[in-house]
Tab-separated table of C-alpha atoms and ligand atoms in Angstrom:
chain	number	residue	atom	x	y	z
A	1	UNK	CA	-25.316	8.335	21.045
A	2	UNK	CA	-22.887	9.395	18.597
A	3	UNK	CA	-21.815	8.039	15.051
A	4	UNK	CA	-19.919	5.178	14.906
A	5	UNK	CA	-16.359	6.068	13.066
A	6	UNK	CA	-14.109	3.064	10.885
A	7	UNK	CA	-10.615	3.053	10.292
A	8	UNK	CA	-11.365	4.451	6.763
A	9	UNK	CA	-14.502	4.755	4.430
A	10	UNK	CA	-13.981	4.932	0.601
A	11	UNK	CA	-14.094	7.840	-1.204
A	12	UNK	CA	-16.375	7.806	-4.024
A	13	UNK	CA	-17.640	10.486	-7.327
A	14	UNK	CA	-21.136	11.447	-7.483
A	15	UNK	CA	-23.356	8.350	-8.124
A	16	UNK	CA	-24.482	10.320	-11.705
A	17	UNK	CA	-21.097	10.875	-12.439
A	18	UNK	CA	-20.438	7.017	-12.357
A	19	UNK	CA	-23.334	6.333	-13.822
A	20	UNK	CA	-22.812	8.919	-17.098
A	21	UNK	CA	-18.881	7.290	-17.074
A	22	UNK	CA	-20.734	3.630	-17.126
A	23	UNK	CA	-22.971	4.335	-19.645
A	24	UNK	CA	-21.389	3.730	-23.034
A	25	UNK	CA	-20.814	0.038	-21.601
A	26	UNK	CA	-24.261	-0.654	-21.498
A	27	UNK	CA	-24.138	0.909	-25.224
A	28	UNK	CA	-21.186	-1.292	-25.953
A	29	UNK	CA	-21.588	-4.516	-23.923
A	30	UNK	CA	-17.992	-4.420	-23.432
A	31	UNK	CA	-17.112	-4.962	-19.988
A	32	UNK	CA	-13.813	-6.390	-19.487
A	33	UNK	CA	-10.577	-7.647	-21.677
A	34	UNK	CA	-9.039	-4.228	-21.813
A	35	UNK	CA	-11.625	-1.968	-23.005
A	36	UNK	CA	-11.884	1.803	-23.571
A	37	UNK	CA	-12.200	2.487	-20.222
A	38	UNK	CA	-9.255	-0.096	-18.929
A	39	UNK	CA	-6.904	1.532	-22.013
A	40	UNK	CA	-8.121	5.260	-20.704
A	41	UNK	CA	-7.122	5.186	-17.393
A	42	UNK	CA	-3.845	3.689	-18.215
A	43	UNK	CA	-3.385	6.024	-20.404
A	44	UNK	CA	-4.060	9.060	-17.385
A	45	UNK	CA	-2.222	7.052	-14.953
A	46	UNK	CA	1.042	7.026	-17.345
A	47	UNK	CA	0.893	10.727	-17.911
A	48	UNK	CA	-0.119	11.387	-14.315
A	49	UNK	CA	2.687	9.696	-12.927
A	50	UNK	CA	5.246	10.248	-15.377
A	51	UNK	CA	5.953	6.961	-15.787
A	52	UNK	CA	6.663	5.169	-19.137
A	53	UNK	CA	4.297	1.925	-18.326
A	54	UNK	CA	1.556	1.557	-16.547
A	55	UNK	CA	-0.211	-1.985	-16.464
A	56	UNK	CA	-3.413	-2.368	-14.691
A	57	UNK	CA	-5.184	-5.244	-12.580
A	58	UNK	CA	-8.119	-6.620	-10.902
A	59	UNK	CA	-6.135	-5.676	-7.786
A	60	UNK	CA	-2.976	-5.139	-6.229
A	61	UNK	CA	-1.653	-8.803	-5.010
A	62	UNK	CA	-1.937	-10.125	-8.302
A	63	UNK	CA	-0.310	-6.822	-9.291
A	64	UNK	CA	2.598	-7.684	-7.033
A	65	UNK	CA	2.661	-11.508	-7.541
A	66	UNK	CA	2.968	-10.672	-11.392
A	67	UNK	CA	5.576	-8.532	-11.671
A	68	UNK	CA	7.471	-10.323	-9.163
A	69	UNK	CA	6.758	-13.543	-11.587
A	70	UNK	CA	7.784	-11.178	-14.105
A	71	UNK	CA	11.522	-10.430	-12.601
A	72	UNK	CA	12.409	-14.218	-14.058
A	73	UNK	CA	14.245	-14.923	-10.496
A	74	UNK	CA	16.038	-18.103	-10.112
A	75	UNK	CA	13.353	-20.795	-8.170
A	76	UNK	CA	14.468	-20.981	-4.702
A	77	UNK	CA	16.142	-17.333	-4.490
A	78	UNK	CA	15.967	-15.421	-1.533
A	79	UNK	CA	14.230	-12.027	-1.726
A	80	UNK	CA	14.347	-9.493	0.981
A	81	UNK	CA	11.704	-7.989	2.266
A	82	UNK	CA	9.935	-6.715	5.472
A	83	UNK	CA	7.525	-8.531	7.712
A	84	UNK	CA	5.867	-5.318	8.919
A	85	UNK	CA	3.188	-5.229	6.002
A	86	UNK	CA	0.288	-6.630	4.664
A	87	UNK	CA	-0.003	-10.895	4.129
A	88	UNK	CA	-0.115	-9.129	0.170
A	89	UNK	CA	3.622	-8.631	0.046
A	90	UNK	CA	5.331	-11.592	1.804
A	91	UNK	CA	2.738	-13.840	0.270
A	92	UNK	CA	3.401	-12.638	-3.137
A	93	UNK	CA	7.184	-13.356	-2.570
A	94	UNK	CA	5.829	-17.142	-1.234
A	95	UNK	CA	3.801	-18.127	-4.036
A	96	UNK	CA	6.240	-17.533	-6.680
A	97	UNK	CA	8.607	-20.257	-5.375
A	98	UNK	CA	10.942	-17.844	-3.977
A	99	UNK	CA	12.309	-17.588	-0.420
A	100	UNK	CA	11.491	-14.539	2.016
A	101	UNK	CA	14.492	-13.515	3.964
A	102	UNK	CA	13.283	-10.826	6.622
A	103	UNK	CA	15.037	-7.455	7.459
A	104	UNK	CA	14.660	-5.509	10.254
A	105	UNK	CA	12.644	-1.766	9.605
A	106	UNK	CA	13.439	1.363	11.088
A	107	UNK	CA	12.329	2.844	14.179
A	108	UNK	CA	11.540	6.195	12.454
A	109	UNK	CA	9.728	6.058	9.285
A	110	UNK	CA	8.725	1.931	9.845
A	111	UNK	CA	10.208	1.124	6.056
A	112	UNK	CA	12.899	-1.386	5.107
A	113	UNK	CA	16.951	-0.723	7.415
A	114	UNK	CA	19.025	0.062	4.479
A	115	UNK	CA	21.791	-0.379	6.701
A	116	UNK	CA	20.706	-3.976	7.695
A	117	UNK	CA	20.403	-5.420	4.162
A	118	UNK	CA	24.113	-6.034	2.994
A	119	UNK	CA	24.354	-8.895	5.729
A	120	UNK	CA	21.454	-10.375	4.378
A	121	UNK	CA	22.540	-11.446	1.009
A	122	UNK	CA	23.855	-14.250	0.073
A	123	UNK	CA	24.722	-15.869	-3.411
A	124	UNK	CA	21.248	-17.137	-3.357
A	125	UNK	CA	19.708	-13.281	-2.705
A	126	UNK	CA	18.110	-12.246	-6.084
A	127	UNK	CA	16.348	-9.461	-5.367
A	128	UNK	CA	14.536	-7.034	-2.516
A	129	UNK	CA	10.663	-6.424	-2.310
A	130	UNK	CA	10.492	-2.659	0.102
A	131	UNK	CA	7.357	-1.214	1.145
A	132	UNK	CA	6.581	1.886	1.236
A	133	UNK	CA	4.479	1.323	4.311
A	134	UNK	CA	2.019	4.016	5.362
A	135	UNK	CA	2.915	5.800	1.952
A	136	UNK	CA	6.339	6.721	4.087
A	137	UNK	CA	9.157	6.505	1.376
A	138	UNK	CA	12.012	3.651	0.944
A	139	UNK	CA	15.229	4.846	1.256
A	140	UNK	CA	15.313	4.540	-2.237
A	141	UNK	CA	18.788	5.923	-3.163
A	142	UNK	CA	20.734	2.786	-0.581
A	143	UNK	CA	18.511	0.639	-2.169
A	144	UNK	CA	19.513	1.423	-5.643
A	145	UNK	CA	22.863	1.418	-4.531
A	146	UNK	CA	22.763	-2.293	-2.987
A	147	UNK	CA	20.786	-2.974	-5.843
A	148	UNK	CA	23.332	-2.127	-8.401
A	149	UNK	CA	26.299	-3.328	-5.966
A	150	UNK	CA	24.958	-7.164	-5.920
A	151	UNK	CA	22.872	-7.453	-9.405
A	152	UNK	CA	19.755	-7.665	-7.832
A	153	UNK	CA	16.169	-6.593	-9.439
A	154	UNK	CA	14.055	-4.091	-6.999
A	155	UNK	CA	10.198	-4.317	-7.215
A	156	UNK	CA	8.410	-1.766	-4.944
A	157	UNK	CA	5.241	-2.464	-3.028
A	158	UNK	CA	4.074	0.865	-2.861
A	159	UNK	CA	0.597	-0.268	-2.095
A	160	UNK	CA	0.125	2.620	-0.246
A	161	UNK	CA	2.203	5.187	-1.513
A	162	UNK	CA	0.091	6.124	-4.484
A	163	UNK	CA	0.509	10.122	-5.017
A	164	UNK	CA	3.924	10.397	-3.371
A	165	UNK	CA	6.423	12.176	-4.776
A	166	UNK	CA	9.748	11.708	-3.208
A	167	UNK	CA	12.293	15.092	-4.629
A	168	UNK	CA	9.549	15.586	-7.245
A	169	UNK	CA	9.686	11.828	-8.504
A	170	UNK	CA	6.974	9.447	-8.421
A	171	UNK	CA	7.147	6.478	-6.121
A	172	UNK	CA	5.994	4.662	-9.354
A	173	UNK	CA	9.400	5.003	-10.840
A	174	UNK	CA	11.932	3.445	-8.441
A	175	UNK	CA	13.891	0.043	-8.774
A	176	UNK	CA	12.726	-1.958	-11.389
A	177	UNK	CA	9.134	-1.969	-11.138
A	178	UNK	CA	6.403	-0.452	-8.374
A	179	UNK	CA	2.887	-1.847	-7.375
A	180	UNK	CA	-0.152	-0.044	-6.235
A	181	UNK	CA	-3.198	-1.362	-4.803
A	182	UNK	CA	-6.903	0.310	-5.574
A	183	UNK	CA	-8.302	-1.413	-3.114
A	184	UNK	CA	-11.622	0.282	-1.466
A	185	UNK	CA	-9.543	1.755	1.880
A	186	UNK	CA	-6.928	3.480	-0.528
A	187	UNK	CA	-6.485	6.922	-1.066
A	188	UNK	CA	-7.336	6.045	-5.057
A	189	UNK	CA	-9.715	3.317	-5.474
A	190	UNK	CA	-10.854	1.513	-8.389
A	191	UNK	CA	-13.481	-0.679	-6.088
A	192	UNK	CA	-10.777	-3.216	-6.047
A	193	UNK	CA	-7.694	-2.687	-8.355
A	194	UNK	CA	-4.153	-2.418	-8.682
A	195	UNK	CA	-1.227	-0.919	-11.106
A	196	UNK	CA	2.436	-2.066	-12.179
A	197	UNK	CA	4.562	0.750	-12.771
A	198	UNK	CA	7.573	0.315	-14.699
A	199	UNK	CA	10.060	1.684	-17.225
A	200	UNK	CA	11.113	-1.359	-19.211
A	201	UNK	CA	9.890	-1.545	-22.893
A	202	UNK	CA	10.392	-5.479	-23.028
A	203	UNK	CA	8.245	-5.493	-20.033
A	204	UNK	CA	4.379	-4.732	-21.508
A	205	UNK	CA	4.268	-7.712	-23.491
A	206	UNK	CA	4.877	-9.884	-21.109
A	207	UNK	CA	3.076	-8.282	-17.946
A	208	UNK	CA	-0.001	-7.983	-20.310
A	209	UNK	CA	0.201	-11.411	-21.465
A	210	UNK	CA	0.438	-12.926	-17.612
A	211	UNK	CA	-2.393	-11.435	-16.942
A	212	UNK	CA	-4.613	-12.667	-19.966
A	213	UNK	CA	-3.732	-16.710	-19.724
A	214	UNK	CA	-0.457	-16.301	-21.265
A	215	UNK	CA	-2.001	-15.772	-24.522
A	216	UNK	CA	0.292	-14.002	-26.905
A	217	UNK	CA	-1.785	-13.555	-29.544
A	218	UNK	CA	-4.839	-15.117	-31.534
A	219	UNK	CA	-3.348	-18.622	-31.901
A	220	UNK	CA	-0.436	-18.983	-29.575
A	221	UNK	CA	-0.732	-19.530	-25.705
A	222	UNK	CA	2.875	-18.623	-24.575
A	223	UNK	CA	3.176	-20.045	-21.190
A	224	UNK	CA	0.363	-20.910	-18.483
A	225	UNK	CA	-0.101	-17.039	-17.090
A	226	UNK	CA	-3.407	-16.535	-14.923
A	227	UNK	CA	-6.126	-14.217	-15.317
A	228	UNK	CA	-5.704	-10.507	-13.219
A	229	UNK	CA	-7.396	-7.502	-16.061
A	230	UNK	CA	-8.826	-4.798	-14.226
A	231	UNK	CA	-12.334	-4.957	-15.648
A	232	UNK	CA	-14.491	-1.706	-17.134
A	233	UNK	CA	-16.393	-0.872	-13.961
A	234	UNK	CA	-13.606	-0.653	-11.895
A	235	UNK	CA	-11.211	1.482	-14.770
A	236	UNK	CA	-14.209	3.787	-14.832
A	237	UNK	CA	-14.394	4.120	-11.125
A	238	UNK	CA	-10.948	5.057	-11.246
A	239	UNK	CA	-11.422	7.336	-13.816
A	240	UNK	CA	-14.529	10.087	-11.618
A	241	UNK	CA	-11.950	9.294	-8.437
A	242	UNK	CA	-9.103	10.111	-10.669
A	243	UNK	CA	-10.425	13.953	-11.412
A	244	UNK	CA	-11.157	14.697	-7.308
A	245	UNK	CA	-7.624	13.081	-6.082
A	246	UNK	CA	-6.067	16.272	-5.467
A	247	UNK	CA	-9.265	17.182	-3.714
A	248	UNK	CA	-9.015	14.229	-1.722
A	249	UNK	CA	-5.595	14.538	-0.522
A	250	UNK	CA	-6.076	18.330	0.247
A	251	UNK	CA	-8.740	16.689	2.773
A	252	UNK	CA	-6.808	14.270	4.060
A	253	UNK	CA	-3.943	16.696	4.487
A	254	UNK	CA	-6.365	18.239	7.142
A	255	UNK	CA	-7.049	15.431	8.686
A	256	UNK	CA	-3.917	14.325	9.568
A	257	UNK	CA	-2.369	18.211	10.672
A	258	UNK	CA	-5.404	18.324	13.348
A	259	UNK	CA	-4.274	14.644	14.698
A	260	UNK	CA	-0.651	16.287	14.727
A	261	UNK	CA	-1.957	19.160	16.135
A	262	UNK	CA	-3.495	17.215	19.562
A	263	UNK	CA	-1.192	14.063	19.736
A	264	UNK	CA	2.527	15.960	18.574
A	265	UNK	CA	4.690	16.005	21.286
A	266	UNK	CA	2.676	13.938	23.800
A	267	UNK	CA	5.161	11.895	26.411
A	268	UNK	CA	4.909	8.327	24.972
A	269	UNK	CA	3.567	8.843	21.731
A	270	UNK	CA	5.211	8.525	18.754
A	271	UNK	CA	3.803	9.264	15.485
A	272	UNK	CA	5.263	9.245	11.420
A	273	UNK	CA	7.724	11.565	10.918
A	274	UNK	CA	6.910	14.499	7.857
A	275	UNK	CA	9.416	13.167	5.515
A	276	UNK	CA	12.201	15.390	3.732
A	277	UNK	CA	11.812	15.959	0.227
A	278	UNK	CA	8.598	13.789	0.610
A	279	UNK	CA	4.856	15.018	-0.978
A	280	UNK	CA	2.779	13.245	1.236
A	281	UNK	CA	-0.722	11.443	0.475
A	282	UNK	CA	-1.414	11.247	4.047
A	283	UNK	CA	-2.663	7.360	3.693
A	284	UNK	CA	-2.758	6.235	6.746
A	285	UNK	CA	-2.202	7.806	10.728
A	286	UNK	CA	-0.154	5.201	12.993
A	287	UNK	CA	0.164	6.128	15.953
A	288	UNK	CA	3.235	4.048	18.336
A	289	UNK	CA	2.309	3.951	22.260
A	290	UNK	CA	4.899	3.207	24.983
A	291	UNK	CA	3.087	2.341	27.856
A	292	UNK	CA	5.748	3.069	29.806
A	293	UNK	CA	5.616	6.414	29.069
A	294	UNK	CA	1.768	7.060	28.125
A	295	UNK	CA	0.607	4.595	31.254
A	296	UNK	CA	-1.834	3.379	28.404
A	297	UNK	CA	-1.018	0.092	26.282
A	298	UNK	CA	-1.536	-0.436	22.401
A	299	UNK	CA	-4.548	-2.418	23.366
A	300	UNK	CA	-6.030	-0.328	26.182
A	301	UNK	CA	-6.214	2.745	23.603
A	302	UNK	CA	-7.633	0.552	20.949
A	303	UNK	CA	-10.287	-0.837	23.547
A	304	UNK	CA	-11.080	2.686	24.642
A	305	UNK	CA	-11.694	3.987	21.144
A	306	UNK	CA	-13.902	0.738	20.346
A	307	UNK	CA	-15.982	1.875	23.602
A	308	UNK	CA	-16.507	4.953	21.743
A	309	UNK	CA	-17.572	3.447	18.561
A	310	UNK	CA	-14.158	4.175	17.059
A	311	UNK	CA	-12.776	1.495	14.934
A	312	UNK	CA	-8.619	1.888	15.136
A	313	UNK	CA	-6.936	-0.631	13.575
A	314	UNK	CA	-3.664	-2.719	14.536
A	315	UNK	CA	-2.008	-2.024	10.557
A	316	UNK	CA	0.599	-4.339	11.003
A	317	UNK	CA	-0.041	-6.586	13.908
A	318	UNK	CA	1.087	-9.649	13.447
A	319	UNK	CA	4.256	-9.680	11.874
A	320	UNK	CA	4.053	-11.836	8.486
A	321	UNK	CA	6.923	-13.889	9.736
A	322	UNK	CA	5.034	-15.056	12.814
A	323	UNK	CA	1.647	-16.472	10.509
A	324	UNK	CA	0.518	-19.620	11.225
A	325	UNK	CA	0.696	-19.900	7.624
A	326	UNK	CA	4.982	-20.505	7.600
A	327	UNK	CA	4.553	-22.865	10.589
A	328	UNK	CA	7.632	-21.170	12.792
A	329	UNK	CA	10.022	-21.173	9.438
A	330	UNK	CA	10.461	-17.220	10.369
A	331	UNK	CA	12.001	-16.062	13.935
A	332	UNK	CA	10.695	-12.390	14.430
A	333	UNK	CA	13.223	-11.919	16.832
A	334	UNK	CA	15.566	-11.623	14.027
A	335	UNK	CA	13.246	-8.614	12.919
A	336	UNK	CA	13.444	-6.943	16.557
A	337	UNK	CA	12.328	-3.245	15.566
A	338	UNK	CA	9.591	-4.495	13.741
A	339	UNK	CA	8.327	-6.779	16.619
A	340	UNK	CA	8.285	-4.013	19.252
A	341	UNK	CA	6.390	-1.415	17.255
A	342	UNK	CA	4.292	-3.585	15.358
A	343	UNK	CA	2.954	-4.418	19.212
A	344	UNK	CA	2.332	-0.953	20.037
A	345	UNK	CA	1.132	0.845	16.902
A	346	UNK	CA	-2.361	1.538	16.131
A	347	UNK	CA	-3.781	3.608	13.084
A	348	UNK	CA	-6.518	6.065	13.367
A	349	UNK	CA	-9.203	6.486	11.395
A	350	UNK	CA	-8.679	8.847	8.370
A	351	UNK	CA	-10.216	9.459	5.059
A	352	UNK	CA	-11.226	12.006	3.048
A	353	UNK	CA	-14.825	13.233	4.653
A	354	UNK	CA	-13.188	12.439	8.399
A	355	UNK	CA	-14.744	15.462	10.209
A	356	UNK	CA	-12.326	17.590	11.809
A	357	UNK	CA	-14.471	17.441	15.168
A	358	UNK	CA	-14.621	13.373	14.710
A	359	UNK	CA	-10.857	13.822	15.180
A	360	UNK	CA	-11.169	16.137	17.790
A	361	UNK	CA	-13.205	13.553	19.470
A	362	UNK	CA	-10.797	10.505	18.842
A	363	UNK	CA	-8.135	12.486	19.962
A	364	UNK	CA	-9.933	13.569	23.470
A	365	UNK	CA	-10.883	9.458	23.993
A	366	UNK	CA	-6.712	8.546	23.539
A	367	UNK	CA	-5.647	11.793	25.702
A	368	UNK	CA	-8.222	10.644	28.364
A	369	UNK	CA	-6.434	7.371	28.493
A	370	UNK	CA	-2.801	9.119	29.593
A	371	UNK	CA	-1.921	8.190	33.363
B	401	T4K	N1	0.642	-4.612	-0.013
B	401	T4K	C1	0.285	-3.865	1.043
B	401	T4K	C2	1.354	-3.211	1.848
B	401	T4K	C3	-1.071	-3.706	1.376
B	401	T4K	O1	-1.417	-2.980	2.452
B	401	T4K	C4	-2.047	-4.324	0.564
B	401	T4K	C5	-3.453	-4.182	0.894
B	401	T4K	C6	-1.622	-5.084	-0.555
B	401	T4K	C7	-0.256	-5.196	-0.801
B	401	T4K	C8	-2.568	-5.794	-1.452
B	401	T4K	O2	-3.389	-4.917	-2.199
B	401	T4K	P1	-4.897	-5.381	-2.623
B	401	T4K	O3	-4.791	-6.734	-3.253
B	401	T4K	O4	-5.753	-5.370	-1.398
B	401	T4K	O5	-5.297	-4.328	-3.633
B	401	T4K	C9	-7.462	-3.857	3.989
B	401	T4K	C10	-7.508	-3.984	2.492
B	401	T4K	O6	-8.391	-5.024	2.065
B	401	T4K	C11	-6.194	-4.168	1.840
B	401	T4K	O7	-6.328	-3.705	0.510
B	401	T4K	C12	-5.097	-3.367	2.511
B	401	T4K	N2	-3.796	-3.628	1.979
B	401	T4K	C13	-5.083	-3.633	4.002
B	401	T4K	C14	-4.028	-2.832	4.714
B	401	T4K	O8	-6.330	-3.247	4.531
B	401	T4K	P2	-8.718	-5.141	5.897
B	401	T4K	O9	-8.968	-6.596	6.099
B	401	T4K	O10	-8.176	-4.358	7.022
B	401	T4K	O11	-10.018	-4.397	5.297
B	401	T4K	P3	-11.479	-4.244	5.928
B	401	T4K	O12	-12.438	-4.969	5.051
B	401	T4K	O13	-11.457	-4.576	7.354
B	401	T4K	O14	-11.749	-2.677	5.731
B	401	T4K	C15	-11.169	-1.699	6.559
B	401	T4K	C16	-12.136	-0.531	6.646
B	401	T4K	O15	-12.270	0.073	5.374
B	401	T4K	C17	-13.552	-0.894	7.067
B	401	T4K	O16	-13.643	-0.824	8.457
B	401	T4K	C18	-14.415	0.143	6.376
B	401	T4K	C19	-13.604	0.568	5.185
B	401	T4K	N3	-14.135	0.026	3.932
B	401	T4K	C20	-13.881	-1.272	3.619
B	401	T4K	C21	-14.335	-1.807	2.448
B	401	T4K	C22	-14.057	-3.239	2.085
B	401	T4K	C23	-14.857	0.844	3.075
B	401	T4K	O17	-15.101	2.034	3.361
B	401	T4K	N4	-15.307	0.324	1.897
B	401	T4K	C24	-15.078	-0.968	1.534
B	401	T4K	O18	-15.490	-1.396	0.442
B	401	T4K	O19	-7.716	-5.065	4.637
């Protein structure tokens, strides 16, 4: 029988070098509220990314649901966005008061149709949310553009897109502000964490103080903020995976040319394009199916693998505008693109210690499946 494979498995340092990075907290007893460790990695992720801020969090949807709370955006506004994500990102938009108004992606890289957004807004559109889904880049330029064209902020989920560089830039410094999730299934983890990337001086203050209660300082509670630090065992897990990132991505890099090198250029599969100007951090594999021309369905491949012990996943099936959750407020017809691939993608397993003959093997079970 052989090994059961999941959609991803998180990479982790040696257990003693966690354990030696843990140890002054046991020395210290200081395990949350912005320690050493919390300060550190800020500190590396700043220089890393060549960004001026960096604020961190217990994980990525309160990152996003801050900053967005952050942007000061009218109650009631509209913000465009994509439903081809994670619940994270239209949830985040939902929760502050504001309104999600859903664009269409494209067919190619599965990110937000610049050319679809200028119809969208109205005088009640105050800003966009894009995602950078699969770590594939925004059209970040347009977006700028419409940005700048209609006064409206720009706040990044770049959940996945942590180590891209689009022309040599980090996707933590586009629009006004960029979040990344830690989670455990990313290609950086801090167990469960997330960043706010940002430029903005006036920002810290008050991104630091959202997270901590609202509390300004000693005496004063500014205004009722919630409670999202990134605590010491998590900053210092993201400090050992910090030092083998490069390592990591090298891996995955591998990964992900072998898949190419089986599935490119099969009739009825479509898979991410390699982006121009575009350092990759190879974060996830989708893979789109047209039965049609495959003579396989979405869900016939994704049975098959499961057969084989091979856990594909359907990353994003549903659409967020068709949850249960918004009780038919959302028509994903409007978001046509979206609907038909988000029914016929499926990502493959890939992480860091994927073996190149596990790949090999989940390649063989799809091809098999052709008619
Ligand atoms: N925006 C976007 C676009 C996102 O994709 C996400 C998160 C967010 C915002 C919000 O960020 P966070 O608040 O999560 O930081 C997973 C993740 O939980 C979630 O972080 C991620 N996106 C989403 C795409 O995937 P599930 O429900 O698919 O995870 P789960 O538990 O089924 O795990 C998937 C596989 O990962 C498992 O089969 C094995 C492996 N795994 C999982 C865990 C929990 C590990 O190897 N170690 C682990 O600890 O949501």
């Amino acid at each position: 029988m052989e090994h059961n494979i999941l959609v991803t498995r998180s990479s982790m340092p040696g257990f003693e070098e966690y354990c030696e990075e843990i140890k002054e907290l046991w020395d210290s007893h200081w395990l949350t509220n912005m320690g050493v460790k919390h300060k550190q990695l800020q500190a590396e992720l700043e220089n890393l990314l060549n960004v001026p801020h960096v604020t961190l969090y217990t994980n990525g949807h309160l990152a996003l649901e801050n900053v967005i709370a952050a942007m000061n955006l009218p109650q009631g506004g509209e913000v465009i966005t994509t439903p081809f994500t994670f619940a994270s990102t239209t949830h985040a938009i939902v929760r502050n008061g504001l309104t999600p108004v859903f664009c269409d992606i494209n067919a190619e890289d599965f990110t937000i149709d610049t050319t679809k957004i200028e119809s969208l807004i109205t005088d009640r559109t105050c800003a966009i949310v894009p995602v950078h889904v699969y770590g594939n880049v925004c059209d970040v330029e347009e977006i700028d553009r419409i940005a700048k064209k209609y006064g409206l902020k720009v706040v990044y989920d770049a959940a996945h897109a942590f180590g891209v560089k689009y022309k040599g830039i980090s996707t933590a410094c586009f629009g006004n502000a960029s979040m990344f999730s830690f989670h455990a299934t990313k290609v950086f983890n801090t167990i469960e964490g997330g960043a706010v990337c940002f430029s903005d001086d006036a920002l810290v203050q008050l991104l630091n103080d959202m997270k901590n209660f609202g509390i300004h300082g000693p005496e004063e509670v500014a205004f009722v903020g919630g409670n999202a630090k990134m605590n010491e065992f998590q900053a210092a897990m993201g400090i050992c995976n910090l030092r083998h990132l490069d390592a990591a991505i090298v891996k995955r890099k591998a990964v992900v040319e072998r898949y190419r090198s089986h599935l490119d250029g099969v009739e009825g599969i479509q898979l991410s394009p390699i982006q121009a100007d575009v350092e990759s951090n190879y974060a996830y594999f989708p893979v789109v199916f047209d039965e049609k021309k495959f003579g396989a369905s979405r869900n016939e491949v994704m049975d098959a693998l499961a057969e084989n012990g091979i856990g594909a996943r359907k990353y994003f099936y549903p659409l967020t505008n068709t949850f249960a959750a918004f009780h038919g407020e959302f028509d994903a017809n409007k978001t046509p693109v979206a609907l038909h691939i988000s029914k016929r993608v499926l990502t493959l397993p890939l992480y860091e210690e994927l073996a190149l003959e596990d790949v090999e093997r989940i390649c063989k079970v799809i091809l098999n499946c052709k008619k």
